[in-house]
GROMACS .gro file of C-alpha atoms in nm:
model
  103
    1UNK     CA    1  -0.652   4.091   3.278
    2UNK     CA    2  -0.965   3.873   3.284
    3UNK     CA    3  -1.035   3.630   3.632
    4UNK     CA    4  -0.951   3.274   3.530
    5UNK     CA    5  -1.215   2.998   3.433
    6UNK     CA    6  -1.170   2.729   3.674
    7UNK     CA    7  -1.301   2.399   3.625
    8UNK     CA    8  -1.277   2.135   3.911
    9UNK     CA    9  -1.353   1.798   3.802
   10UNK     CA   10  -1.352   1.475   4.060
   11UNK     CA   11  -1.236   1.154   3.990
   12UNK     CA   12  -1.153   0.830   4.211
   13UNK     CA   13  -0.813   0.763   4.046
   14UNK     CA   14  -0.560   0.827   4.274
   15UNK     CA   15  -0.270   1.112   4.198
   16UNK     CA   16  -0.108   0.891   4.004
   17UNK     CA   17  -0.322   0.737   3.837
   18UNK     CA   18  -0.511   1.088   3.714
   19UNK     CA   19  -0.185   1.254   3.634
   20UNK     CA   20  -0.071   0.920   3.373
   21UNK     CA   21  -0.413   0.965   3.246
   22UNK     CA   22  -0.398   1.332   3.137
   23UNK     CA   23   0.002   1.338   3.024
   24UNK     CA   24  -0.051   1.442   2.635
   25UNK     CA   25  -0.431   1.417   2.725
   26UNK     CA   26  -0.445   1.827   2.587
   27UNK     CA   27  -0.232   1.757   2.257
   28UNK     CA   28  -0.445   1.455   2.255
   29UNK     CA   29  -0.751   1.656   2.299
   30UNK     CA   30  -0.637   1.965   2.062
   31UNK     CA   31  -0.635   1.731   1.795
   32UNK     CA   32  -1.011   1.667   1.742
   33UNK     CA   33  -1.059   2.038   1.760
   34UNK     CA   34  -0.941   2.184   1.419
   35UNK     CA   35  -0.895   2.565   1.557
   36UNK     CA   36  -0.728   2.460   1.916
   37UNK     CA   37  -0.318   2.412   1.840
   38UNK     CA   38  -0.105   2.321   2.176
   39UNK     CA   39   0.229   2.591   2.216
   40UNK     CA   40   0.342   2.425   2.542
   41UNK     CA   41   0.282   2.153   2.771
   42UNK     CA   42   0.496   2.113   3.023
   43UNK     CA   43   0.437   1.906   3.373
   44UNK     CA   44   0.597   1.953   3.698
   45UNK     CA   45   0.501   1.638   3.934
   46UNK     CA   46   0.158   1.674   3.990
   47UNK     CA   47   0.087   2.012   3.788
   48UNK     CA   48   0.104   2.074   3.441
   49UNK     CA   49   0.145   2.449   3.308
   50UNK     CA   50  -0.002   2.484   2.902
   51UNK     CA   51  -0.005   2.792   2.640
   52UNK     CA   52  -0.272   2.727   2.380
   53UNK     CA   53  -0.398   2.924   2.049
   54UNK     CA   54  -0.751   2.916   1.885
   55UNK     CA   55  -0.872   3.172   1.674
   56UNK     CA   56  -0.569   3.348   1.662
   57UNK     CA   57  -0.582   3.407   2.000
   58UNK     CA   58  -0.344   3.274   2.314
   59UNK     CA   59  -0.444   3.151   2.604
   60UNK     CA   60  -0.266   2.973   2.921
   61UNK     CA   61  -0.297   2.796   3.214
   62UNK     CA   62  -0.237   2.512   3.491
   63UNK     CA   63  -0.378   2.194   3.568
   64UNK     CA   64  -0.327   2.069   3.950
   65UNK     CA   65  -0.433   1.705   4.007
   66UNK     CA   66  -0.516   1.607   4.357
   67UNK     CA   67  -0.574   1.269   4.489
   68UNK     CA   68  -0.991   1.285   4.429
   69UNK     CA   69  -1.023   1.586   4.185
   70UNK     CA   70  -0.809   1.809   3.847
   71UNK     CA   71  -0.890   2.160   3.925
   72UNK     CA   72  -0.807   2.332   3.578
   73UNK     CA   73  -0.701   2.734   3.573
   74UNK     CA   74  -0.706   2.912   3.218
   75UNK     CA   75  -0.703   3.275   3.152
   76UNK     CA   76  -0.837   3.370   2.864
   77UNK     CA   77  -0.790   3.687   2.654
   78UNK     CA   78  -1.043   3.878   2.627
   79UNK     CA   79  -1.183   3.819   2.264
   80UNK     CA   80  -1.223   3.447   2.383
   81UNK     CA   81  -1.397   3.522   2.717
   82UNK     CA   82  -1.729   3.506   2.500
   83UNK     CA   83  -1.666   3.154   2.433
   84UNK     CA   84  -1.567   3.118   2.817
   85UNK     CA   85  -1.916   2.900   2.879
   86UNK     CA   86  -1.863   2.666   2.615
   87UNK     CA   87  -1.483   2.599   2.696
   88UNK     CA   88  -1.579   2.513   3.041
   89UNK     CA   89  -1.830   2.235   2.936
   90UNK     CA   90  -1.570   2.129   2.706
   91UNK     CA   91  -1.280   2.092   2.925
   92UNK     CA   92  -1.534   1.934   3.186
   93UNK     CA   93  -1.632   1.714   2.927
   94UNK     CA   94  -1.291   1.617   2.784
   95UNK     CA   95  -1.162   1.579   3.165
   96UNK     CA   96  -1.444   1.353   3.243
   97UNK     CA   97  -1.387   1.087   2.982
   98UNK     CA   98  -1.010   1.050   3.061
   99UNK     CA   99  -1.076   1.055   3.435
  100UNK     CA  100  -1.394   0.791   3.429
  101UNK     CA  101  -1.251   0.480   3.573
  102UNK     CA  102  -1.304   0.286   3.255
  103UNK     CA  103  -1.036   0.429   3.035
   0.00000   0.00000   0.00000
């Protein structure tokens, strides 16, 4: 098994705040991306545990949201790790613009 891709990404939100902004914020996201389909999402207080698909492939993970940052863990198999580089700037990305303070 591959090390995870971890992505931390800071915000000024609050907990609360960060974790109302990013419920359904993956199915949400999956949706503009025509090869990305959501298998689970499932939260747990402040953590929320996901199984995704693209390309055929699966790939899973948790999201942990802290008072000032999301830290994002995903393991993915190893015909996506080539794409692991652009996943990470999308994820950073997509976190970014539902954590800025304006949404």
């Amino acid at each position: 098994m591959s090390a995870p891709l971890v992505i931390s990404i800071p915000h000024r939100l609050g907990k609360d705040e960060a974790v109302r902004r990013l419920q359904n914020g993956l199915t949400r996201a999956a949706a503009s991306v025509p090869v990305l389909k959501v298998d689970e999402e499932r939260w747990d207080g402040d953590q929320m545990f996901f199984r995704v698909r693209a390309l055929g492939q699966a790939a899973s993970g948790q999201i942990n949201v802290a008072d000032d940052h999301v830290r994002v863990e995903v393991v993915l198999p190893w015909l996506l790790q080539r794409f692991a580089e652009a996943a990470q700037a999308a994820i950073r990305s997509r976190g970014q613009l539902l954590l800025s303070k304006k949404s």
